[in-house]
Amino acid sequence: MALSDIGIVVQGPAEPRGDTLTGNAQPVLREIRDLLQRLIDSGETGAIDLRAMPLSDADLLWLAGQLGEGEVQVSLNTDGRSTITETQAPAVWWVTHRNAKDKVVSEFIEITWVPDLVAAQREDARLGLAYLDSLILDLSQS
Amino acid sequence: MEEKQGLLAHSLIRHGVSRRTFLKYCATLASMMALPPSAGRAMAEAMAAARRPSVIWLPFQECTGCTESITRSHSPSIEGLIFDSISLDYQETLMAAAGHQAEEALHKAIEDNKGKFLLIIDGSVATGLDGAYSCIAGRSNLDLLKEVAPHAAAIVAVGSCAAFGGIPKANPNPTGAVAVSDIVKDKPIINVPGCPPIPVVMTGVLAHYLTFSTVPELDKLGRPKAFYGETIHDRCYRRPFYDQGKFAKTFDDEGARKGWCLFELGCKGPVTYNACASTKWNDSTSWPVESGHGCIGCSEPDFWDAGGFYKALSMPADPLKLASTAAMVGAAAGVAMSIANRAKKGAAKSAHETTTLADLEK
């Protein structure tokens, strides 16, 4: 029996997590601005953990709306889906990690030229090399 | 043996986990552990290079709920892999060996890893009748703890029973149950309370140990600050309703249906330090307050005798005053969220500092 077979009617909002603006998102915008200034001036990257702050869903929506979407969207399929979206402010990225059940497990704003996770990792590249070698070996034997 | 000494990085590769996937996992773990976002990469590098530590897990006066909780941490997953990456040399519920074989495994693990193994304990220690209330293989838990503890590098007391005595210690405590820290005085003890504790908190403590080879920073009750640094109330998604003075008065009124604050229905969130509000339960599905029930304070000492789960805490802070303080500081400083945050937290703390579990009966 699936959960949906149980005759429960949900009253009111299905997702109770706040539909109210708390006013906590505005200072985040200013912090992003300062971090971007720092990146431009010194090259130092920054990140803000959105889950470490008392932001309601409405706050996050507001912030996402303010930042808008830019030119680059990257999606990662690894242990659940992750999306890395450049905002209308280039070098400001909205990073959302989901688990295998598609629940958001962490969310960051990254202020950097290219987010770390987009780049291929040396360890993975070595595996890629081994894979290509095995392909070539197979071909040369056939 | 080679398997035992292997690096976590090799085990990740064997299981087809790419470094990128592991980086993503570490970023999330760092977020859960309240570490700065940049810590994710450092953790990934340190953990991948870590060697498998030997772990001995002893169950004392317990219900096995803690083991149930931890073995159900998102499987199959990287979390499971972290757990696999320790060498669990003795765990009665999970090990295949039984009887004398099992006891032999225990003594071999102690002998092979003297001074280096991590000792995990769930359950309280019965001290009544010389500990006769709880025995394994004819020996009391008390006796066993005194034998094994001196050889451990550190002890992790998993669950409220091991950390604080828990339910066995509830009045009138017929077995003379005490916490591990009441018996062992000369070893670092990490308390991971909760009834049961959140699986990821357990993994987080292991990850920290693998990453830094040290005990994480602890609060005055021996709990890792990363997970127990803030109250349920501090991180509760219903907190804005508290600040607005909107409370559910019964479990079926309009306020309850609208998801208002459960403070008046006895929620112990304001005095309970745990990570439920941010990590949630069952693969981040939900948590008690989200399902409509107040927090019962299960990660605090003596929660069972704290005066009733449905009795409101006695000293609410002035909600309106709190909200305006936070807004003012936020607008004035305007620089960083963290400043407003800290101020708000400070205000919340000072508003609550007179309320402790001991005050609940007042």
XYZ file of C-alpha atoms in Angstrom:
504
model
C 0.000 0.000 0.000
C 1.338 3.413 -0.910
C 1.084 6.433 1.353
C -1.363 8.015 -1.057
C -3.794 5.140 -0.462
C -4.349 6.274 3.105
C -7.398 8.495 3.183
C -5.995 11.611 4.792
C -7.095 15.053 3.719
C -4.586 17.788 4.394
C -6.182 21.041 5.478
C -4.450 24.348 5.115
C -1.004 24.752 3.626
C 0.563 21.399 2.706
C 4.058 22.772 3.242
C 3.936 24.600 6.539
C 7.390 26.138 6.288
C 6.771 29.869 6.480
C 5.045 31.742 3.688
C 5.875 34.925 5.591
C 8.705 37.312 4.811
C 10.843 37.657 7.925
C 12.940 40.573 6.687
C 16.034 38.416 7.073
C 16.811 38.203 3.349
C 17.714 41.851 2.747
C 20.948 41.795 4.750
C 21.970 38.687 2.749
C 21.732 40.732 -0.439
C 24.123 43.292 1.042
C 26.529 40.587 2.128
C 26.523 39.126 -1.414
C 27.301 42.594 -2.727
C 30.264 42.974 -0.386
C 31.598 39.516 -1.238
C 31.364 40.287 -4.967
C 33.256 43.526 -4.403
C 35.923 41.516 -2.596
C 36.145 38.995 -5.444
C 36.636 41.792 -7.966
C 39.209 43.604 -5.813
C 41.270 40.708 -4.508
C 40.127 37.553 -6.259
C 39.116 36.045 -2.933
C 36.068 33.811 -3.289
C 33.186 33.666 -0.836
C 30.170 31.552 0.026
C 27.038 31.937 2.104
C 25.289 28.933 3.583
C 21.595 29.737 3.133
C 20.610 26.915 5.475
C 22.584 28.452 8.316
C 20.164 31.352 8.514
C 16.579 31.680 9.664
C 15.181 32.258 6.179
C 11.619 31.200 5.374
C 10.627 29.802 1.973
C 9.180 33.204 1.201
C 12.538 34.815 2.038
C 14.382 32.432 -0.292
C 11.876 33.069 -3.080
C 12.269 36.798 -2.568
C 16.042 36.534 -2.670
C 15.958 34.315 -5.771
C 13.598 36.792 -7.428
C 15.879 39.708 -6.660
C 18.981 37.932 -7.917
C 17.279 36.604 -11.046
C 18.780 34.128 -13.502
C 21.882 34.769 -15.569
C 23.506 33.136 -18.542
C 24.777 29.845 -17.121
C 22.894 26.912 -15.656
C 24.732 23.747 -14.681
C 23.047 20.611 -13.497
C 24.867 17.800 -11.746
C 23.519 14.277 -11.532
C 25.388 12.839 -8.612
C 23.799 11.256 -5.543
C 20.708 13.295 -6.383
C 20.365 16.329 -8.584
C 22.272 19.548 -7.964
C 21.806 22.808 -9.786
C 24.321 25.619 -10.072
C 22.757 28.719 -11.551
C 24.484 31.973 -12.278
C 22.388 34.908 -11.164
C 21.908 38.157 -13.023
C 25.013 39.297 -11.196
C 27.762 37.336 -12.983
C 30.093 35.492 -10.553
C 27.232 35.146 -8.064
C 25.959 31.563 -8.200
C 22.976 29.928 -6.567
C 23.891 26.338 -5.647
C 21.204 23.843 -4.625
C 22.053 20.260 -3.621
C 19.338 17.620 -3.568
C 19.542 14.048 -2.270
C 18.502 10.918 -4.143
C 14.898 11.551 -3.074
C 15.017 15.017 -4.613
C 14.860 16.810 -1.261
C 16.987 19.912 -0.918
C 19.783 19.061 1.530
C 21.877 22.194 1.305
C 21.818 25.530 -0.446
C 24.578 28.066 -0.936
C 25.311 31.328 -2.646
C 28.816 31.123 -4.098
C 30.729 34.193 -5.158
C 33.432 32.916 -7.463
C 34.489 32.889 -11.139
C 33.610 29.205 -11.565
C 32.123 27.101 -8.761
C 34.401 24.315 -7.529
C 32.005 21.513 -8.325
C 31.783 22.389 -12.024
C 35.452 21.669 -12.605
C 36.431 18.026 -13.117
C 38.409 16.586 -10.217
C 41.905 15.189 -10.729
C 40.981 11.844 -9.065
C 37.999 11.439 -11.385
C 40.088 12.408 -14.388
C 42.486 9.567 -13.568
C 39.563 7.127 -13.670
C 38.562 8.666 -16.988
C 42.051 8.057 -18.304
C 41.884 4.420 -17.220
C 38.516 4.109 -18.953
C 39.852 5.525 -22.235
C 42.882 3.241 -22.014
C 40.650 0.212 -21.594
C 38.591 1.291 -24.614
C 41.703 1.626 -26.729
C 43.026 -1.701 -25.508
C 39.728 -3.390 -26.418
C 39.805 -1.841 -29.880
C 43.391 -2.866 -30.538
C 42.597 -6.473 -29.557
C 39.549 -6.821 -31.785
C 43.905 -6.693 7.093
C 44.764 -4.653 4.012
C 41.080 -3.880 3.687
C 41.055 -2.613 7.250
C 43.985 -0.292 6.694
C 42.648 1.014 3.345
C 41.983 4.666 2.760
C 38.468 5.981 2.535
C 39.336 7.340 -0.906
C 39.913 3.791 -2.188
C 36.684 2.599 -0.700
C 34.857 5.477 -2.424
C 36.342 4.544 -5.781
C 35.440 0.881 -5.258
C 31.844 1.914 -4.658
C 31.783 4.100 -7.745
C 31.544 7.367 -5.839
C 33.229 10.138 -7.811
C 35.301 12.768 -6.066
C 32.802 15.338 -7.254
C 29.973 13.427 -5.560
C 32.037 13.228 -2.406
C 32.714 16.990 -2.554
C 29.001 17.614 -2.797
C 28.396 15.345 0.187
C 31.072 17.139 2.223
C 29.623 20.556 1.347
C 26.284 19.415 2.747
C 27.914 17.806 5.774
C 29.846 21.015 6.491
C 26.581 22.936 6.292
C 24.935 20.539 8.737
C 27.910 20.804 11.062
C 27.656 24.594 10.930
C 31.167 24.823 9.518
C 31.952 27.606 7.038
C 31.107 26.643 3.424
C 34.812 26.537 2.593
C 35.300 23.679 5.064
C 33.654 21.209 2.679
C 36.719 20.821 0.476
C 39.112 20.549 3.429
C 36.915 17.824 4.927
C 36.754 15.932 1.649
C 40.534 15.926 1.325
C 41.234 14.952 4.922
C 38.558 12.274 5.026
C 39.585 10.701 1.732
C 43.081 10.292 3.130
C 41.940 8.984 6.520
C 42.663 5.437 7.642
C 39.899 3.273 9.010
C 39.761 3.608 12.781
C 38.813 0.578 14.839
C 35.500 0.989 16.625
C 34.131 -1.074 19.485
C 30.434 -0.582 20.184
C 29.065 -1.738 23.529
C 25.308 -1.813 24.190
C 24.321 -1.399 27.819
C 20.873 -0.638 29.330
C 19.204 0.350 26.075
C 16.343 -0.415 23.700
C 18.471 -0.710 20.512
C 16.625 2.345 19.167
C 19.939 4.150 18.709
C 21.320 1.316 16.557
C 18.041 1.246 14.629
C 18.312 4.972 13.981
C 21.918 4.892 12.839
C 21.660 1.834 10.628
C 18.789 3.551 8.839
C 20.777 6.613 7.913
C 19.965 7.081 4.213
C 20.977 3.783 2.757
C 22.572 3.134 0.437
C 24.474 6.357 0.583
C 27.789 8.012 1.197
C 26.745 8.268 4.801
C 26.593 4.503 4.834
C 30.040 4.484 3.282
C 31.418 6.687 6.027
C 29.988 4.220 8.476
C 31.512 1.393 6.430
C 34.804 3.191 6.462
C 35.249 2.522 10.143
C 36.282 -0.933 11.174
C 33.385 -1.931 13.401
C 35.087 -4.727 15.296
C 32.404 -5.418 17.870
C 28.688 -4.592 17.741
C 26.367 -7.182 19.205
C 23.339 -6.305 17.099
C 25.167 -6.172 13.791
C 27.987 -8.714 14.111
C 27.692 -12.215 12.723
C 29.684 -13.804 15.535
C 27.949 -14.921 18.722
C 28.811 -16.326 22.126
C 32.483 -17.007 22.842
C 33.450 -16.031 19.281
C 31.990 -12.564 19.836
C 33.761 -12.136 23.150
C 36.980 -13.197 21.478
C 36.481 -10.560 18.768
C 36.077 -7.939 21.484
C 39.280 -8.894 23.265
C 41.222 -9.157 20.017
C 40.043 -5.698 18.941
C 41.120 -4.229 22.283
C 44.480 -5.992 22.124
C 45.188 -5.012 18.475
C 44.210 -1.370 18.860
C 45.148 -0.490 22.431
C 44.836 3.232 23.029
C 43.665 3.831 19.462
C 40.122 2.541 19.089
C 36.965 4.593 19.343
C 34.553 3.241 21.962
C 30.865 3.792 21.221
C 28.391 3.101 23.993
C 24.625 3.175 23.865
C 22.546 2.647 26.980
C 23.021 3.683 30.576
C 25.172 1.876 33.112
C 23.291 0.053 35.874
C 25.093 0.402 39.189
C 22.484 -1.125 41.537
C 23.374 -4.558 43.011
C 26.930 -4.103 41.692
C 25.571 -3.688 38.182
C 23.725 -7.021 38.136
C 20.676 -5.460 36.441
C 22.369 -5.513 33.060
C 24.896 -8.158 32.077
C 26.511 -9.429 28.883
C 28.138 -12.876 28.868
C 27.792 -13.055 32.633
C 29.559 -9.755 33.234
C 27.967 -6.515 34.324
C 28.035 -3.475 32.043
C 29.790 -1.612 34.821
C 32.560 -4.191 34.926
C 32.939 -4.251 31.143
C 33.062 -0.467 30.877
C 35.779 -0.293 33.526
C 37.777 -2.900 31.631
C 37.442 -1.478 28.099
C 37.380 2.303 28.670
C 41.021 2.714 29.821
C 42.241 1.384 26.439
C 40.053 3.620 24.242
C 41.274 6.770 22.506
C 37.926 8.425 23.082
C 34.376 7.468 23.976
C 31.201 8.380 22.116
C 28.136 8.098 24.346
C 25.330 7.581 21.841
C 21.787 8.379 22.896
C 20.388 10.083 25.962
C 20.786 6.941 28.108
C 24.560 6.703 27.635
C 24.973 10.488 27.697
C 22.741 11.364 30.651
C 21.182 8.166 32.045
C 18.034 8.620 29.960
C 14.878 6.608 30.528
C 16.464 3.912 32.747
C 17.470 6.755 35.085
C 13.912 8.158 35.193
C 12.390 8.318 38.668
C 12.577 6.165 40.718
C 15.587 4.710 38.843
C 15.242 1.147 40.121
C 18.525 -0.069 38.587
C 20.701 2.802 39.776
C 21.315 3.828 36.152
C 23.988 6.462 35.493
C 25.619 8.061 32.469
C 28.938 6.838 31.048
C 30.522 10.103 32.198
C 29.556 9.269 35.793
C 31.843 6.233 35.656
C 34.650 7.185 33.269
C 36.465 10.331 34.322
C 39.800 10.227 32.532
C 38.864 9.881 28.837
C 37.447 12.373 26.350
C 33.716 11.617 26.128
C 31.551 12.918 23.289
C 27.878 12.912 24.250
C 25.507 12.421 21.318
C 22.137 12.544 23.078
C 18.687 12.152 21.604
C 16.089 9.456 21.877
C 17.331 8.330 19.426
C 20.026 10.698 18.086
C 19.773 11.916 14.496
C 21.750 9.546 12.242
C 23.632 12.322 10.480
C 24.830 13.672 13.839
C 26.433 10.313 14.509
C 28.009 10.284 11.025
C 29.080 13.875 11.545
C 30.953 12.988 14.725
C 32.666 10.114 12.896
C 33.457 12.394 9.940
C 34.945 14.948 12.301
C 37.080 12.289 13.946
C 38.210 11.014 10.529
C 38.938 14.543 9.325
C 40.701 16.066 12.301
C 41.608 13.003 14.450
C 40.351 14.982 17.397
C 37.261 15.316 19.496
C 34.978 18.094 18.161
C 34.336 21.201 20.208
C 31.887 20.311 22.975
C 29.365 22.270 25.031
C 29.196 22.092 28.817
C 27.165 18.886 28.619
C 29.784 17.247 26.405
C 27.759 17.578 23.182
C 29.357 18.577 19.845
C 28.592 22.272 19.431
C 28.220 21.851 15.681
C 24.971 19.954 16.156
C 23.876 21.011 19.628
C 24.961 24.647 19.496
C 21.511 26.050 18.915
C 18.098 25.304 20.298
C 15.299 23.720 18.304
C 13.506 27.049 18.775
C 16.398 29.042 17.245
C 16.141 27.120 13.993
C 12.423 26.289 13.964
C 10.520 27.187 10.793
C 7.578 28.116 13.067
C 9.734 30.682 14.841
C 8.241 33.661 12.930
C 4.841 32.785 14.442
C 6.372 32.832 17.905
C 7.834 36.248 17.166
C 4.398 37.411 16.008
C 2.719 35.982 19.112
C 0.675 33.435 17.129
C 0.207 30.222 19.117
C -1.805 27.028 18.664
C -3.881 26.579 21.824
C -5.070 23.029 21.159
C -4.000 20.341 18.714
C -7.058 20.867 16.524
C -7.701 24.598 16.532
C -7.200 27.062 13.708
C -3.679 27.905 14.889
C -2.662 24.236 14.800
C -4.031 23.903 11.275
C -2.173 27.020 10.165
C 1.067 25.743 11.591
C 1.485 28.309 14.366
C 3.958 27.993 17.224
C 3.434 25.026 19.588
C 4.970 26.761 22.608
C 1.721 26.827 24.595
C 1.140 23.133 23.883
C 4.300 22.292 25.794
C 6.973 22.478 23.092
C 10.397 22.255 24.766
C 12.126 23.718 21.691
C 13.374 26.847 23.498
C 15.424 24.827 26.015
C 16.397 21.885 23.831
C 19.707 21.836 22.004
C 19.557 19.581 18.946
C 19.636 19.706 15.152
C 16.164 18.317 14.315
C 14.903 21.657 12.981
C 17.664 21.895 10.397
C 18.501 18.280 9.490
C 15.011 16.792 10.029
C 14.344 13.046 10.199
C 13.890 10.097 7.845
C 15.960 11.364 4.973
C 14.932 14.976 5.604
C 11.241 14.072 5.306
C 9.922 15.791 8.417
C 10.460 16.232 12.145
C 8.207 16.309 15.219
C 7.285 20.008 15.114
C 6.589 19.822 11.372
C 4.226 16.916 11.999
C 2.374 19.033 14.537
C 3.748 17.938 17.897
C 5.923 19.999 20.195
C 9.506 19.018 20.941
C 9.739 16.790 24.037
C 13.341 17.744 24.750
C 14.739 14.223 24.354
C 18.350 15.387 23.965
C 18.379 17.142 27.345
C 19.243 15.490 30.686
C 16.284 14.053 32.637
C 13.763 14.939 29.921
C 11.510 12.133 31.108
C 11.061 13.776 34.510
C 10.858 17.353 33.264
C 7.271 17.979 34.274
C 5.107 16.809 31.384
C 5.397 16.947 27.627
C 2.234 19.060 27.271
C 2.945 21.626 29.946
C 4.100 24.966 28.575
C 7.505 26.279 29.578
C 7.006 28.780 32.331
C 8.811 31.874 31.114
C 8.055 32.958 27.560
C 10.117 35.829 26.233
C 8.289 38.913 25.053
C 7.806 37.969 21.392
C 7.210 41.486 20.055
C 10.201 42.954 21.808
C 12.366 40.212 20.354
C 11.250 40.780 16.786
C 11.745 44.545 16.893
C 15.216 44.242 18.414
C 16.262 41.953 15.588
C 14.766 44.193 12.915
C 16.416 47.294 14.346
C 19.846 45.762 14.562
C 19.440 44.332 11.065
C 18.516 47.669 9.539
C 21.166 49.627 11.398
C 24.044 47.301 10.716
C 22.835 46.265 7.311
C 26.191 44.747 6.475
C 25.892 41.088 7.159
C 23.157 38.705 7.996
C 25.371 37.136 10.576
C 25.346 40.295 12.642
C 21.567 40.532 12.763
C 21.522 36.834 13.361
C 23.880 36.957 16.252
C 21.996 39.834 17.797
C 18.722 38.004 17.429
C 20.227 34.909 18.906
C 21.728 36.911 21.712
C 18.352 38.449 22.431
C 16.731 35.036 22.346
C 19.361 33.632 24.652
C 19.062 36.389 27.217
C 15.298 36.145 27.047
C 15.509 32.465 27.786
C 18.496 32.178 30.022
C 16.417 31.983 33.177
C 14.451 29.044 31.810
C 16.050 25.674 32.331
C 14.578 22.219 32.450
C 14.690 22.453 36.216
C 12.339 25.429 36.021
C 9.652 23.525 34.190
C 7.799 22.593 37.334
C 7.560 26.174 38.612
